[in-house]
């Protein structure tokens, strides 16, 4: 199984008022080092229990942003920082949700941009939710979205026509269903950040209960992951280096 290629950690991020928003502009960020040999100990660190908890905290951070009437507008995996809990960073594009002024062109990392934004419509809270769905799938599958295809107008058109990253078979159904809702082409069908946070927090609290659905699904997916870990190459893609927000023109 490949390592989380997009994970970052920060030495200086601190929790502020129990919010998961990054509030310190001076960060020391380290990429997780490349590992030449597979180690089961390392793999055990990044398990479903931690992943679901981490996703719930990222959703909490997004809810904090939306709750004060703002949208992030550049939400992607490279803007998630990790200390003891995840933090959402790079709020430079953040603006009031009712902001009518539209900047020229489209700015961001193409695989994470919602289809309505690619079509030229105003960025709304649900556009952040779409981006969260891409990040969530990336986090669980450990696959960078659209890694092996050019990030160009052809990809943008395909996304607008319904192309989405593949959801890994070893993803628990309760989580894959949530990803699909986030990635729905219809803005109104996507959950709110509050609903995302509440759902993921509930799953995080239930995942150690042997009588819960999420526990049974996790146990089955762990068996699938264990087999994949034994068979998959440990070569780590360099795709993360291409994930730089930029002006996109078609």
mmCIF file of C-alpha atoms in Angstrom:
data_model
loop_
_atom_site.group_PDB
_atom_site.id
_atom_site.type_symbol
_atom_site.label_atom_id
_atom_site.label_comp_id
_atom_site.label_asym_id
_atom_site.label_seq_id
_atom_site.Cartn_x
_atom_site.Cartn_y
_atom_site.Cartn_z
ATOM 1 C CA UNK A 1 0.000 0.000 0.000
ATOM 2 C CA UNK A 2 1.359 3.404 -0.860
ATOM 3 C CA UNK A 3 1.927 5.856 1.942
ATOM 4 C CA UNK A 4 -0.175 8.968 2.216
ATOM 5 C CA UNK A 5 1.665 11.044 -0.338
ATOM 6 C CA UNK A 6 -0.258 14.205 0.437
ATOM 7 C CA UNK A 7 0.002 14.168 4.224
ATOM 8 C CA UNK A 8 1.787 17.047 5.837
ATOM 9 C CA UNK A 9 2.606 17.742 9.425
ATOM 10 C CA UNK A 10 3.485 21.017 11.067
ATOM 11 C CA UNK A 11 5.626 21.574 14.120
ATOM 12 C CA UNK A 12 4.096 24.880 15.062
ATOM 13 C CA UNK A 13 0.333 24.637 14.446
ATOM 14 C CA UNK A 14 -1.589 25.158 17.666
ATOM 15 C CA UNK A 15 -5.239 24.679 18.498
ATOM 16 C CA UNK A 16 -7.097 27.968 18.916
ATOM 17 C CA UNK A 17 -10.444 27.948 20.725
ATOM 18 C CA UNK A 18 -10.868 24.264 19.823
ATOM 19 C CA UNK A 19 -11.047 25.206 16.150
ATOM 20 C CA UNK A 20 -9.219 23.335 13.412
ATOM 21 C CA UNK A 21 -8.373 26.434 11.415
ATOM 22 C CA UNK A 22 -4.734 27.237 10.928
ATOM 23 C CA UNK A 23 -4.111 30.652 12.482
ATOM 24 C CA UNK A 24 -0.341 30.892 12.403
ATOM 25 C CA UNK A 25 1.074 32.133 9.115
ATOM 26 C CA UNK A 26 4.585 30.997 10.002
ATOM 27 C CA UNK A 27 4.628 27.227 9.521
ATOM 28 C CA UNK A 28 7.370 24.676 9.367
ATOM 29 C CA UNK A 29 5.991 21.968 7.099
ATOM 30 C CA UNK A 30 7.642 18.636 6.415
ATOM 31 C CA UNK A 31 6.645 16.074 3.837
ATOM 32 C CA UNK A 32 6.471 12.592 5.248
ATOM 33 C CA UNK A 33 9.807 11.062 4.230
ATOM 34 C CA UNK A 34 10.032 8.492 1.480
ATOM 35 C CA UNK A 35 10.334 4.990 2.885
ATOM 36 C CA UNK A 36 12.339 2.439 0.922
ATOM 37 C CA UNK A 37 11.095 -0.622 2.764
ATOM 38 C CA UNK A 38 7.568 -1.525 3.748
ATOM 39 C CA UNK A 39 7.036 -1.652 7.481
ATOM 40 C CA UNK A 40 3.884 -3.032 9.034
ATOM 41 C CA UNK A 41 4.415 -0.745 12.029
ATOM 42 C CA UNK A 42 4.168 2.327 9.811
ATOM 43 C CA UNK A 43 1.131 0.933 8.047
ATOM 44 C CA UNK A 44 -0.591 0.325 11.385
ATOM 45 C CA UNK A 45 -0.289 4.017 12.228
ATOM 46 C CA UNK A 46 -2.475 5.056 9.310
ATOM 47 C CA UNK A 47 -5.507 2.886 10.024
ATOM 48 C CA UNK A 48 -9.203 3.440 9.510
ATOM 49 C CA UNK A 49 -9.697 4.531 13.102
ATOM 50 C CA UNK A 50 -7.250 7.410 12.685
ATOM 51 C CA UNK A 51 -8.481 8.204 9.185
ATOM 52 C CA UNK A 52 -12.116 8.576 10.206
ATOM 53 C CA UNK A 53 -11.172 10.682 13.209
ATOM 54 C CA UNK A 54 -8.905 12.832 11.040
ATOM 55 C CA UNK A 55 -11.638 13.346 8.456
ATOM 56 C CA UNK A 56 -14.090 14.344 11.174
ATOM 57 C CA UNK A 57 -11.665 17.013 12.357
ATOM 58 C CA UNK A 58 -11.090 18.316 8.824
ATOM 59 C CA UNK A 59 -14.878 18.508 8.420
ATOM 60 C CA UNK A 60 -15.004 20.370 11.722
ATOM 61 C CA UNK A 61 -12.544 22.918 10.370
ATOM 62 C CA UNK A 62 -14.577 23.377 7.197
ATOM 63 C CA UNK A 63 -17.724 23.760 9.290
ATOM 64 C CA UNK A 64 -15.971 26.485 11.304
ATOM 65 C CA UNK A 65 -15.250 28.355 8.060
ATOM 66 C CA UNK A 66 -18.789 27.994 6.730
ATOM 67 C CA UNK A 67 -20.316 28.804 10.112
ATOM 68 C CA UNK A 68 -18.866 32.320 9.972
ATOM 69 C CA UNK A 69 -20.298 32.841 6.503
ATOM 70 C CA UNK A 70 -17.169 32.205 4.449
ATOM 71 C CA UNK A 71 -15.984 29.749 1.804
ATOM 72 C CA UNK A 72 -12.414 28.469 1.443
ATOM 73 C CA UNK A 73 -12.217 28.442 -2.391
ATOM 74 C CA UNK A 74 -8.890 26.553 -2.582
ATOM 75 C CA UNK A 75 -9.602 23.422 -0.550
ATOM 76 C CA UNK A 76 -7.277 20.556 -1.461
ATOM 77 C CA UNK A 77 -5.065 18.006 0.281
ATOM 78 C CA UNK A 78 -1.961 20.188 0.142
ATOM 79 C CA UNK A 79 -3.765 22.691 2.359
ATOM 80 C CA UNK A 80 -4.316 20.217 5.181
ATOM 81 C CA UNK A 81 -1.693 20.432 7.926
ATOM 82 C CA UNK A 82 -1.192 17.777 10.569
ATOM 83 C CA UNK A 83 -0.037 18.119 14.160
ATOM 84 C CA UNK A 84 -1.947 16.117 16.762
ATOM 85 C CA UNK A 85 -5.073 16.926 14.738
ATOM 86 C CA UNK A 86 -5.529 18.202 11.164
ATOM 87 C CA UNK A 87 -5.748 21.908 10.365
ATOM 88 C CA UNK A 88 -7.049 23.666 7.284
ATOM 89 C CA UNK A 89 -4.505 26.169 6.006
ATOM 90 C CA UNK A 90 -4.026 28.702 3.193
ATOM 91 C CA UNK A 91 -7.070 30.859 3.784
ATOM 92 C CA UNK A 92 -5.848 33.523 1.374
ATOM 93 C CA UNK A 93 -8.683 32.820 -1.078
ATOM 94 C CA UNK A 94 -11.295 32.675 1.690
ATOM 95 C CA UNK A 95 -14.137 35.153 1.219
ATOM 96 C CA UNK A 96 -17.732 35.801 2.340
ATOM 97 C CA UNK A 97 -20.126 33.313 0.779
ATOM 98 C CA UNK A 98 -22.304 36.130 -0.581
ATOM 99 C CA UNK A 99 -19.365 37.916 -2.192
ATOM 100 C CA UNK A 100 -20.620 38.928 -5.624
ATOM 101 C CA UNK A 101 -17.295 40.027 -7.077
ATOM 102 C CA UNK A 102 -15.924 37.355 -9.393
ATOM 103 C CA UNK A 103 -12.221 37.174 -10.122
ATOM 104 C CA UNK A 104 -11.174 36.651 -13.698
ATOM 105 C CA UNK A 105 -10.511 33.025 -14.574
ATOM 106 C CA UNK A 106 -10.475 30.005 -12.288
ATOM 107 C CA UNK A 107 -7.902 29.529 -9.555
ATOM 108 C CA UNK A 108 -7.036 26.294 -7.773
ATOM 109 C CA UNK A 109 -5.875 22.709 -8.177
ATOM 110 C CA UNK A 110 -7.980 21.318 -11.017
ATOM 111 C CA UNK A 111 -8.816 17.842 -9.610
ATOM 112 C CA UNK A 112 -10.406 19.444 -6.533
ATOM 113 C CA UNK A 113 -12.461 22.139 -8.296
ATOM 114 C CA UNK A 114 -16.218 21.546 -8.368
ATOM 115 C CA UNK A 115 -17.838 21.177 -11.807
ATOM 116 C CA UNK A 116 -20.123 24.184 -11.326
ATOM 117 C CA UNK A 117 -17.057 26.363 -10.709
ATOM 118 C CA UNK A 118 -15.406 24.990 -13.850
ATOM 119 C CA UNK A 119 -18.543 26.013 -15.735
ATOM 120 C CA UNK A 120 -18.120 29.573 -14.520
ATOM 121 C CA UNK A 121 -20.755 29.692 -11.791
ATOM 122 C CA UNK A 122 -20.169 31.407 -8.464
ATOM 123 C CA UNK A 123 -18.235 29.507 -5.809
ATOM 124 C CA UNK A 124 -20.556 28.468 -2.964
ATOM 125 C CA UNK A 125 -20.262 26.432 0.239
ATOM 126 C CA UNK A 126 -21.248 23.281 -1.640
ATOM 127 C CA UNK A 127 -18.204 23.795 -3.873
ATOM 128 C CA UNK A 128 -16.019 23.354 -0.778
ATOM 129 C CA UNK A 129 -17.988 20.183 0.000
ATOM 130 C CA UNK A 130 -17.140 18.773 -3.434
ATOM 131 C CA UNK A 131 -13.467 19.478 -2.744
ATOM 132 C CA UNK A 132 -13.813 17.760 0.634
ATOM 133 C CA UNK A 133 -15.163 14.667 -1.128
ATOM 134 C CA UNK A 134 -12.091 14.546 -3.368
ATOM 135 C CA UNK A 135 -9.809 14.948 -0.343
ATOM 136 C CA UNK A 136 -11.739 12.312 1.602
ATOM 137 C CA UNK A 137 -11.402 9.781 -1.200
ATOM 138 C CA UNK A 138 -7.708 10.605 -1.575
ATOM 139 C CA UNK A 139 -7.169 10.178 2.160
ATOM 140 C CA UNK A 140 -8.887 6.782 2.278
ATOM 141 C CA UNK A 141 -7.596 5.365 -1.013
ATOM 142 C CA UNK A 142 -4.094 6.902 -0.775
ATOM 143 C CA UNK A 143 -4.371 7.732 -4.474
ATOM 144 C CA UNK A 144 -3.824 11.261 -5.748
ATOM 145 C CA UNK A 145 -6.813 12.143 -7.979
ATOM 146 C CA UNK A 146 -6.210 12.047 -11.729
ATOM 147 C CA UNK A 147 -2.515 11.496 -11.066
ATOM 148 C CA UNK A 148 -1.596 10.087 -14.453
ATOM 149 C CA UNK A 149 -3.532 12.423 -16.740
ATOM 150 C CA UNK A 150 -2.766 16.019 -17.769
ATOM 151 C CA UNK A 151 -4.549 18.673 -15.737
ATOM 152 C CA UNK A 152 -5.923 20.502 -18.746
ATOM 153 C CA UNK A 153 -9.154 21.567 -20.421
ATOM 154 C CA UNK A 154 -9.859 17.981 -21.477
ATOM 155 C CA UNK A 155 -9.884 16.847 -17.853
ATOM 156 C CA UNK A 156 -12.026 19.858 -16.895
ATOM 157 C CA UNK A 157 -14.620 18.950 -19.532
ATOM 158 C CA UNK A 158 -14.659 15.321 -18.361
ATOM 159 C CA UNK A 159 -15.208 16.432 -14.761
ATOM 160 C CA UNK A 160 -18.106 18.618 -15.890
ATOM 161 C CA UNK A 161 -19.549 15.587 -17.697
ATOM 162 C CA UNK A 162 -19.382 13.433 -14.572
ATOM 163 C CA UNK A 163 -15.861 12.023 -14.295
ATOM 164 C CA UNK A 164 -14.874 11.347 -10.691
ATOM 165 C CA UNK A 165 -11.888 9.594 -9.053
ATOM 166 C CA UNK A 166 -12.413 5.895 -8.457
ATOM 167 C CA UNK A 167 -13.439 4.973 -4.930
ATOM 168 C CA UNK A 168 -11.244 2.135 -3.699
ATOM 169 C CA UNK A 169 -12.879 -1.245 -3.122
ATOM 170 C CA UNK A 170 -11.446 -1.335 0.386
ATOM 171 C CA UNK A 171 -13.466 1.717 1.426
ATOM 172 C CA UNK A 172 -16.244 1.022 3.969
ATOM 173 C CA UNK A 173 -19.666 1.493 2.373
ATOM 174 C CA UNK A 174 -20.741 4.133 4.873
ATOM 175 C CA UNK A 175 -17.733 6.225 3.846
ATOM 176 C CA UNK A 176 -17.976 5.580 0.103
ATOM 177 C CA UNK A 177 -21.637 6.622 0.188
ATOM 178 C CA UNK A 178 -20.638 9.865 1.902
ATOM 179 C CA UNK A 179 -17.957 10.524 -0.722
ATOM 180 C CA UNK A 180 -20.508 10.030 -3.507
ATOM 181 C CA UNK A 181 -22.860 12.528 -1.877
ATOM 182 C CA UNK A 182 -20.077 15.104 -1.653
ATOM 183 C CA UNK A 183 -19.230 14.591 -5.328
ATOM 184 C CA UNK A 184 -22.814 14.801 -6.583
ATOM 185 C CA UNK A 185 -23.084 16.980 -9.677
ATOM 186 C CA UNK A 186 -26.155 18.668 -8.198
ATOM 187 C CA UNK A 187 -25.084 21.234 -5.626
ATOM 188 C CA UNK A 188 -28.279 20.789 -3.601
ATOM 189 C CA UNK A 189 -27.664 17.054 -3.120
ATOM 190 C CA UNK A 190 -24.370 17.533 -1.304
ATOM 191 C CA UNK A 191 -24.312 17.512 2.502
ATOM 192 C CA UNK A 192 -23.518 20.663 4.430
ATOM 193 C CA UNK A 193 -20.266 20.973 6.357
ATOM 194 C CA UNK A 194 -22.260 20.582 9.570
ATOM 195 C CA UNK A 195 -23.845 17.363 8.317
ATOM 196 C CA UNK A 196 -20.433 16.098 7.210
ATOM 197 C CA UNK A 197 -18.921 16.787 10.604
ATOM 198 C CA UNK A 198 -21.827 15.219 12.498
ATOM 199 C CA UNK A 199 -21.817 12.101 10.309
ATOM 200 C CA UNK A 200 -18.060 11.564 10.529
ATOM 201 C CA UNK A 201 -17.995 12.271 14.258
ATOM 202 C CA UNK A 202 -20.751 9.689 14.753
ATOM 203 C CA UNK A 203 -18.832 7.109 12.715
ATOM 204 C CA UNK A 204 -15.646 7.928 14.613
ATOM 205 C CA UNK A 205 -17.429 7.346 17.916
ATOM 206 C CA UNK A 206 -19.019 4.094 16.720
ATOM 207 C CA UNK A 207 -16.063 2.527 14.946
ATOM 208 C CA UNK A 208 -14.801 0.659 18.023
ATOM 209 C CA UNK A 209 -18.244 -0.716 18.886
ATOM 210 C CA UNK A 210 -18.361 -4.361 17.697
ATOM 211 C CA UNK A 211 -22.132 -4.075 17.264
ATOM 212 C CA UNK A 212 -21.989 -1.130 14.862
ATOM 213 C CA UNK A 213 -22.210 -1.288 11.075
ATOM 214 C CA UNK A 214 -19.062 0.783 10.633
ATOM 215 C CA UNK A 215 -17.075 -1.623 12.835
ATOM 216 C CA UNK A 216 -18.073 -4.617 10.687
ATOM 217 C CA UNK A 217 -17.291 -2.729 7.479
ATOM 218 C CA UNK A 218 -13.899 -1.612 8.780
ATOM 219 C CA UNK A 219 -12.925 -5.142 9.786
ATOM 220 C CA UNK A 220 -13.750 -6.444 6.300
ATOM 221 C CA UNK A 221 -11.866 -3.610 4.630
ATOM 222 C CA UNK A 222 -8.867 -4.170 6.897
ATOM 223 C CA UNK A 223 -8.603 -7.707 5.530
ATOM 224 C CA UNK A 224 -8.684 -6.354 1.986
ATOM 225 C CA UNK A 225 -6.053 -3.737 2.829
ATOM 226 C CA UNK A 226 -3.778 -6.312 4.454
ATOM 227 C CA UNK A 227 -3.753 -8.379 1.264
ATOM 228 C CA UNK A 228 -3.078 -5.306 -0.855
ATOM 229 C CA UNK A 229 -0.261 -4.229 1.432
ATOM 230 C CA UNK A 230 1.526 -7.510 0.845
ATOM 231 C CA UNK A 231 1.166 -7.348 -2.933
ATOM 232 C CA UNK A 232 1.535 -3.708 -3.908
ATOM 233 C CA UNK A 233 4.825 -2.039 -4.775
ATOM 234 C CA UNK A 234 6.198 0.489 -2.302
ATOM 235 C CA UNK A 235 7.126 2.904 -5.074
ATOM 236 C CA UNK A 236 5.838 6.364 -4.145
ATOM 237 C CA UNK A 237 4.522 8.630 -6.889
ATOM 238 C CA UNK A 238 5.912 12.133 -7.267
ATOM 239 C CA UNK A 239 2.480 13.490 -8.218
ATOM 240 C CA UNK A 240 2.298 15.671 -5.108
ATOM 241 C CA UNK A 241 4.933 17.958 -6.605
ATOM 242 C CA UNK A 242 2.437 18.962 -9.310
ATOM 243 C CA UNK A 243 -0.227 20.032 -6.826
ATOM 244 C CA UNK A 244 0.299 23.783 -6.922
ATOM 245 C CA UNK A 245 -2.609 26.197 -7.093
ATOM 246 C CA UNK A 246 -2.447 28.263 -10.245
ATOM 247 C CA UNK A 247 -4.526 30.312 -12.610
ATOM 248 C CA UNK A 248 -6.335 27.960 -14.974
ATOM 249 C CA UNK A 249 -7.269 29.087 -18.460
ATOM 250 C CA UNK A 250 -8.953 27.055 -21.171
#
